Amino acid sequence: MNYAIGIDIGGTKTAIGLVDSEGNVKDKLSLPTDQSVSPSEMVDRMASAVRQLADQAGLSIESLTGIGIGAPGPLNTKLGQISEPPNLRGWWGFPVVEAVKRHFDLPVFFENDATAAALAEKWIGAARNSQHFIYITISTGIGAGIYSHGRLITGASGNAGDVGHFVVAPEAGQCVCGQEGCWEFVASGTAIARQASELLGRPVSTKEAIDLAVSGDHPEMTALIERIFKYIGVGCVTLINTQDPEMLVLGGGVSQVGEPLFNAVKDYVSRYALNPTGRETRIVPAALSQDAGLIGAAALVHVSY
């Protein structure tokens, strides 16, 4: 059995896993993404964690097939750099691939985290039988991985799928990117919590907002969540009209709402996708949840893309 390391770098935590060539996570651990230290120091900690996982599994570093890294964009896969992700400001311009290679004489693969998760869903998840699909993660932000004609579509610098910055509601206010009314500004988990907190005049989590809406006991919250589900539908229709996928795979924390979200999005798509076949696009939940990021990162090593 061949093993690869998957590293999923996030704004608050970094997941690291030892993943075999069938997509099974043999062992894993999580490190806080400590932004009070330099990125180089964080990579040192990641390297120690990789060695710990290999030792626990009785494997030598040299026996590993490679290391895959998924990270939030914008990034530059040609240069191996994390460019300007809003939630990793201390990492801007950091050459992460070069830093990892200082520790290990192994192949290192690097892609946007949503792109990597899309590859994982193709490998062992909900899109195994699809040649044209888009994986959409709706969580802290919104991002996508695009798989078409049997391969990942990554773009010139690895940033294809940065769909959270489609403008869907210009009247809604200014996104961190500077545009007005971006998709993730109005429909991400962060957006839900922000708008619900403004509505109730107290801190409200995404989960609480959705629970209040689904209960039916708070009409204003129900109206808010219905509007957000509509915005999610708007973004999905835009992707269907642009990319003509046969399937959308929805992942991320907000997708855990389940049936209310999926029913609303399917209804919107069935009415507003331009092409008749687009209106019938399958919309399914991601099969991989907690480990999607690190499995996706390891998939960059194990799977041809």
CSV table of C-alpha atoms in Angstrom, one decimal:
chain,number,residue,atom,x,y,z
A,1,MET,CA,0.0,0.0,0.0
A,2,ASN,CA,1.3,3.5,-0.9
A,3,TYR,CA,0.9,6.4,1.5
A,4,ALA,CA,0.8,10.1,1.0
A,5,ILE,CA,0.6,13.1,3.3
A,6,GLY,CA,-2.3,15.5,2.9
A,7,ILE,CA,-1.9,19.0,4.5
A,8,ASP,CA,-5.0,21.2,4.5
A,9,ILE,CA,-4.0,24.7,5.6
A,10,GLY,CA,-6.9,26.8,7.0
A,11,GLY,CA,-7.1,30.2,8.7
A,12,THR,CA,-7.6,28.7,12.2
A,13,LYS,CA,-6.4,25.1,11.9
A,14,THR,CA,-4.2,23.0,9.7
A,15,ALA,CA,-5.2,19.3,9.3
A,16,ILE,CA,-2.5,16.8,8.4
A,17,GLY,CA,-3.2,13.2,7.5
A,18,LEU,CA,-1.6,10.0,6.3
A,19,VAL,CA,-3.8,8.7,3.5
A,20,ASP,CA,-3.4,5.5,1.6
A,21,SER,CA,-3.8,5.0,-2.1
A,22,GLU,CA,-7.5,4.0,-1.7
A,23,GLY,CA,-8.4,7.2,0.1
A,24,ASN,CA,-8.4,5.8,3.7
A,25,VAL,CA,-7.1,8.1,6.4
A,26,LYS,CA,-4.7,5.9,8.4
A,27,ASP,CA,-4.0,8.6,11.0
A,28,LYS,CA,-4.4,12.4,11.3
A,29,LEU,CA,-3.8,15.3,13.6
A,30,SER,CA,-4.7,19.0,13.7
A,31,LEU,CA,-2.5,22.0,14.5
A,32,PRO,CA,-3.7,25.5,15.3
A,33,THR,CA,-2.7,27.8,12.4
A,34,ASP,CA,-0.8,30.1,14.7
A,35,GLN,CA,-0.7,33.5,12.9
A,36,SER,CA,1.4,35.0,15.8
A,37,VAL,CA,4.4,33.1,14.4
A,38,SER,CA,6.0,33.2,10.9
A,39,PRO,CA,4.8,30.9,8.2
A,40,SER,CA,8.2,29.3,8.2
A,41,GLU,CA,7.7,28.4,11.9
A,42,MET,CA,4.3,26.9,11.1
A,43,VAL,CA,5.8,24.8,8.3
A,44,ASP,CA,8.4,23.6,10.9
A,45,ARG,CA,5.5,22.5,13.1
A,46,MET,CA,3.8,20.8,10.1
A,47,ALA,CA,7.0,18.9,9.3
A,48,SER,CA,7.3,17.7,12.9
A,49,ALA,CA,3.7,16.5,12.7
A,50,VAL,CA,4.4,14.7,9.4
A,51,ARG,CA,7.3,12.8,11.0
A,52,GLN,CA,5.1,12.0,14.0
A,53,LEU,CA,2.4,10.4,11.7
A,54,ALA,CA,5.0,8.4,9.8
A,55,ASP,CA,6.7,7.2,13.0
A,56,GLN,CA,3.4,6.1,14.5
A,57,ALA,CA,2.6,4.2,11.3
A,58,GLY,CA,6.0,2.5,11.2
A,59,LEU,CA,6.8,4.2,7.9
A,60,SER,CA,10.0,5.9,6.8
A,61,ILE,CA,9.6,9.4,5.2
A,62,GLU,CA,11.4,8.0,2.2
A,63,SER,CA,8.7,5.4,1.6
A,64,LEU,CA,6.0,8.1,1.2
A,65,THR,CA,4.7,8.8,-2.3
A,66,GLY,CA,4.6,12.5,-1.8
A,67,ILE,CA,3.0,15.5,0.0
A,68,GLY,CA,-0.1,17.3,-1.1
A,69,ILE,CA,-1.0,20.8,0.1
A,70,GLY,CA,-4.4,22.5,-0.1
A,71,ALA,CA,-4.7,26.1,0.9
A,72,PRO,CA,-7.2,29.0,0.6
A,73,GLY,CA,-6.8,31.3,-2.4
A,74,PRO,CA,-5.7,33.5,-3.9
A,75,LEU,CA,-2.6,31.5,-4.5
A,76,ASN,CA,-0.1,30.8,-7.3
A,77,THR,CA,0.5,27.2,-7.9
A,78,LYS,CA,3.0,27.9,-10.7
A,79,LEU,CA,5.3,29.6,-8.1
A,80,GLY,CA,4.2,27.5,-5.2
A,81,GLN,CA,3.1,30.6,-3.3
A,82,ILE,CA,0.2,31.5,-1.0
A,83,SER,CA,-0.7,34.9,-2.6
A,84,GLU,CA,-3.3,37.0,-0.7
A,85,PRO,CA,-5.9,35.0,1.2
A,86,PRO,CA,-7.9,37.3,3.4
A,87,ASN,CA,-7.8,34.9,6.4
A,88,LEU,CA,-4.0,34.3,6.2
A,89,ARG,CA,-2.6,37.8,5.9
A,90,GLY,CA,0.7,36.9,7.5
A,91,TRP,CA,1.2,34.3,4.7
A,92,TRP,CA,0.9,36.7,1.8
A,93,GLY,CA,3.6,35.9,-0.8
A,94,PHE,CA,4.9,32.9,1.2
A,95,PRO,CA,6.6,30.2,-0.9
A,96,VAL,CA,5.0,27.3,0.9
A,97,VAL,CA,6.1,24.5,-1.5
A,98,GLU,CA,9.7,25.6,-1.2
A,99,ALA,CA,9.4,25.7,2.6
A,100,VAL,CA,8.0,22.2,2.7
A,101,LYS,CA,10.7,20.9,0.4
A,102,ARG,CA,13.4,22.2,2.8
A,103,HIS,CA,12.2,19.5,5.2
A,104,PHE,CA,11.5,16.6,2.8
A,105,ASP,CA,13.0,15.2,-0.4
A,106,LEU,CA,9.6,14.2,-1.7
A,107,PRO,CA,7.3,15.4,-4.6
A,108,VAL,CA,5.1,18.3,-3.3
A,109,PHE,CA,1.8,19.1,-5.0
A,110,PHE,CA,-0.1,22.3,-4.3
A,111,GLU,CA,-3.7,23.5,-5.2
A,112,ASN,CA,-6.5,25.6,-3.9
A,113,ASP,CA,-8.3,23.8,-1.1
A,114,ALA,CA,-11.7,23.7,-2.9
A,115,THR,CA,-10.0,22.3,-6.0
A,116,ALA,CA,-8.3,19.6,-3.9
A,117,ALA,CA,-11.7,18.7,-2.3
A,118,ALA,CA,-13.3,18.4,-5.7
A,119,LEU,CA,-10.6,15.9,-6.7
A,120,ALA,CA,-11.3,14.0,-3.5
A,121,GLU,CA,-15.1,13.8,-4.3
A,122,LYS,CA,-14.1,12.5,-7.8
A,123,TRP,CA,-11.8,10.0,-6.3
A,124,ILE,CA,-13.9,8.4,-3.5
A,125,GLY,CA,-16.9,10.7,-3.0
A,126,ALA,CA,-20.1,11.8,-4.6
A,127,ALA,CA,-18.7,12.5,-8.1
A,128,ARG,CA,-17.0,9.2,-8.8
A,129,ASN,CA,-19.1,8.6,-11.9
A,130,SER,CA,-19.1,12.1,-13.2
A,131,GLN,CA,-16.9,13.7,-15.8
A,132,HIS,CA,-18.4,17.2,-15.5
A,133,PHE,CA,-19.2,18.5,-12.0
A,134,ILE,CA,-18.5,21.4,-9.7
A,135,TYR,CA,-17.8,21.0,-6.0
A,136,ILE,CA,-19.0,24.0,-4.0
A,137,THR,CA,-18.0,24.6,-0.4
A,138,ILE,CA,-20.3,26.9,1.6
A,139,SER,CA,-18.6,27.5,4.9
A,140,THR,CA,-16.6,30.5,6.3
A,141,GLY,CA,-16.5,31.6,2.6
A,142,ILE,CA,-17.6,30.1,-0.7
A,143,GLY,CA,-15.3,28.4,-3.1
A,144,ALA,CA,-15.5,25.8,-5.9
A,145,GLY,CA,-13.5,23.1,-7.6
A,146,ILE,CA,-14.3,22.6,-11.3
A,147,TYR,CA,-13.9,19.2,-12.9
A,148,SER,CA,-14.7,19.0,-16.7
A,149,HIS,CA,-14.0,16.7,-19.5
A,150,GLY,CA,-12.3,14.3,-17.1
A,151,ARG,CA,-9.9,16.7,-15.5
A,152,LEU,CA,-9.6,19.5,-13.0
A,153,ILE,CA,-9.9,23.0,-14.3
A,154,THR,CA,-7.4,25.0,-12.3
A,155,GLY,CA,-6.7,28.1,-14.4
A,156,ALA,CA,-3.5,29.9,-15.2
A,157,SER,CA,-2.3,30.3,-11.6
A,158,GLY,CA,-4.5,27.8,-9.8
A,159,ASN,CA,-7.4,30.2,-8.9
A,160,ALA,CA,-10.2,28.9,-11.1
A,161,GLY,CA,-13.3,28.4,-9.0
A,162,ASP,CA,-12.9,31.5,-6.8
A,163,VAL,CA,-16.7,31.8,-7.2
A,164,GLY,CA,-17.3,33.4,-3.8
A,165,HIS,CA,-16.7,36.7,-5.5
A,166,PHE,CA,-19.4,36.5,-8.1
A,167,VAL,CA,-21.6,39.6,-7.5
A,168,VAL,CA,-25.1,38.4,-6.8
A,169,ALA,CA,-26.6,41.3,-4.7
A,170,PRO,CA,-24.9,44.7,-5.3
A,171,GLU,CA,-27.2,46.4,-2.8
A,172,ALA,CA,-26.1,44.2,0.1
A,173,GLY,CA,-22.9,46.0,1.1
A,174,GLN,CA,-19.1,45.8,0.5
A,175,CYS,CA,-17.2,42.5,0.6
A,176,VAL,CA,-13.7,42.3,1.9
A,177,CYS,CA,-12.5,42.1,-1.7
A,178,GLY,CA,-13.9,45.6,-2.3
A,179,GLN,CA,-16.8,44.7,-4.6
A,180,GLU,CA,-20.4,45.2,-3.6
A,181,GLY,CA,-22.6,42.2,-2.8
A,182,CYS,CA,-20.3,39.2,-3.5
A,183,TRP,CA,-21.8,35.7,-3.2
A,184,GLU,CA,-19.9,34.8,-0.1
A,185,PHE,CA,-20.7,38.2,1.5
A,186,VAL,CA,-24.4,37.4,1.4
A,187,ALA,CA,-24.6,33.6,1.5
A,188,SER,CA,-21.6,32.0,3.4
A,189,GLY,CA,-21.7,30.8,6.9
A,190,THR,CA,-20.0,34.0,8.0
A,191,ALA,CA,-22.7,36.0,6.2
A,192,ILE,CA,-25.5,34.1,7.8
A,193,ALA,CA,-24.1,34.7,11.3
A,194,ARG,CA,-23.4,38.4,10.6
A,195,GLN,CA,-26.9,39.1,9.2
A,196,ALA,CA,-28.7,37.1,11.9
A,197,SER,CA,-26.7,38.9,14.6
A,198,GLU,CA,-27.7,42.3,13.1
A,199,LEU,CA,-31.3,41.1,13.0
A,200,LEU,CA,-31.5,40.0,16.6
A,201,GLY,CA,-29.1,42.6,18.1
A,202,ARG,CA,-26.9,39.9,19.7
A,203,PRO,CA,-24.3,37.4,18.6
A,204,VAL,CA,-25.9,34.6,16.7
A,205,SER,CA,-24.0,31.6,15.3
A,206,THR,CA,-24.8,30.2,11.8
A,207,LYS,CA,-26.3,27.1,13.4
A,208,GLU,CA,-28.5,29.0,15.7
A,209,ALA,CA,-29.8,31.2,12.9
A,210,ILE,CA,-30.7,28.2,10.8
A,211,ASP,CA,-32.3,26.4,13.7
A,212,LEU,CA,-34.4,29.4,14.5
A,213,ALA,CA,-35.5,29.7,10.8
A,214,VAL,CA,-36.3,26.0,10.5
A,215,SER,CA,-38.3,26.0,13.7
A,216,GLY,CA,-40.8,28.5,12.2
A,217,ASP,CA,-41.0,30.4,15.5
A,218,HIS,CA,-39.1,33.4,14.2
A,219,PRO,CA,-40.6,34.8,10.9
A,220,GLU,CA,-37.9,37.4,10.4
A,221,MET,CA,-35.2,34.7,10.7
A,222,THR,CA,-37.1,32.4,8.4
A,223,ALA,CA,-37.3,35.2,5.8
A,224,LEU,CA,-33.5,35.8,6.1
A,225,ILE,CA,-32.6,32.1,5.6
A,226,GLU,CA,-35.0,31.8,2.7
A,227,ARG,CA,-33.3,34.8,1.1
A,228,ILE,CA,-29.9,33.3,1.7
A,229,PHE,CA,-31.0,30.0,0.2
A,230,LYS,CA,-32.2,32.0,-2.9
A,231,TYR,CA,-28.8,33.6,-3.2
A,232,ILE,CA,-27.2,30.1,-3.1
A,233,GLY,CA,-29.5,29.2,-5.9
A,234,VAL,CA,-28.5,32.3,-7.8
A,235,GLY,CA,-24.8,31.3,-7.6
A,236,CYS,CA,-25.6,27.7,-8.6
A,237,VAL,CA,-27.5,28.9,-11.7
A,238,THR,CA,-24.6,31.1,-12.7
A,239,LEU,CA,-22.3,28.2,-12.5
A,240,ILE,CA,-24.6,25.9,-14.4
A,241,ASN,CA,-25.1,28.5,-17.2
A,242,THR,CA,-21.3,29.1,-17.3
A,243,GLN,CA,-19.8,25.6,-17.0
A,244,ASP,CA,-22.7,23.3,-18.1
A,245,PRO,CA,-21.9,20.6,-15.4
A,246,GLU,CA,-24.0,17.4,-15.0
A,247,MET,CA,-23.8,17.7,-11.3
A,248,LEU,CA,-23.2,20.1,-8.4
A,249,VAL,CA,-21.7,18.7,-5.2
A,250,LEU,CA,-22.4,20.9,-2.2
A,251,GLY,CA,-20.1,20.7,0.8
A,252,GLY,CA,-19.0,22.8,3.7
A,253,GLY,CA,-20.7,23.6,7.0
A,254,VAL,CA,-23.8,25.3,5.6
A,255,SER,CA,-24.6,22.2,3.4
A,256,GLN,CA,-25.1,20.3,6.7
A,257,VAL,CA,-28.5,22.0,6.9
A,258,GLY,CA,-29.6,19.3,4.6
A,259,GLU,CA,-33.0,19.0,3.0
A,260,PRO,CA,-34.3,22.6,3.4
A,261,LEU,CA,-31.2,24.0,1.6
A,262,PHE,CA,-31.1,21.3,-1.1
A,263,ASN,CA,-34.8,21.6,-1.8
A,264,ALA,CA,-34.6,25.4,-2.1
A,265,VAL,CA,-31.6,25.2,-4.4
A,266,LYS,CA,-33.1,22.5,-6.6
A,267,ASP,CA,-36.3,24.4,-7.0
A,268,TYR,CA,-34.5,27.6,-8.0
A,269,VAL,CA,-32.3,25.8,-10.5
A,270,SER,CA,-35.3,24.0,-12.0
A,271,ARG,CA,-36.9,27.3,-12.7
A,272,TYR,CA,-34.0,29.6,-13.7
A,273,ALA,CA,-31.2,27.6,-15.3
A,274,LEU,CA,-31.2,28.7,-18.9
A,275,ASN,CA,-30.7,25.4,-20.7
A,276,PRO,CA,-33.5,22.8,-20.2
A,277,THR,CA,-30.8,20.2,-19.4
A,278,GLY,CA,-29.3,22.7,-16.9
A,279,ARG,CA,-32.6,22.8,-15.1
A,280,GLU,CA,-32.2,19.1,-14.4
A,281,THR,CA,-28.7,19.3,-13.1
A,282,ARG,CA,-28.2,16.9,-10.2
A,283,ILE,CA,-27.5,18.7,-6.9
A,284,VAL,CA,-26.1,16.3,-4.3
A,285,PRO,CA,-24.4,16.6,-0.9
A,286,ALA,CA,-20.7,16.0,-0.6
A,287,ALA,CA,-19.8,12.5,0.5
A,288,LEU,CA,-16.7,13.6,2.4
A,289,SER,CA,-17.1,16.0,5.3
A,290,GLN,CA,-14.6,16.4,8.1
A,291,ASP,CA,-11.6,14.9,6.2
A,292,ALA,CA,-12.4,16.3,2.8
A,293,GLY,CA,-9.6,18.8,2.9
A,294,LEU,CA,-6.8,16.4,3.9
A,295,ILE,CA,-8.1,13.6,1.6
A,296,GLY,CA,-8.2,16.1,-1.2
A,297,ALA,CA,-4.7,17.3,-0.5
A,298,ALA,CA,-3.5,13.6,-0.5
A,299,ALA,CA,-5.5,13.0,-3.7
A,300,LEU,CA,-3.2,15.5,-5.4
A,301,VAL,CA,-0.4,12.9,-4.9
A,302,HIS,CA,-2.4,9.7,-5.5
A,303,VAL,CA,-4.7,10.7,-8.4
A,304,SER,CA,-3.8,11.9,-11.9
A,305,TYR,CA,-5.4,15.3,-12.5
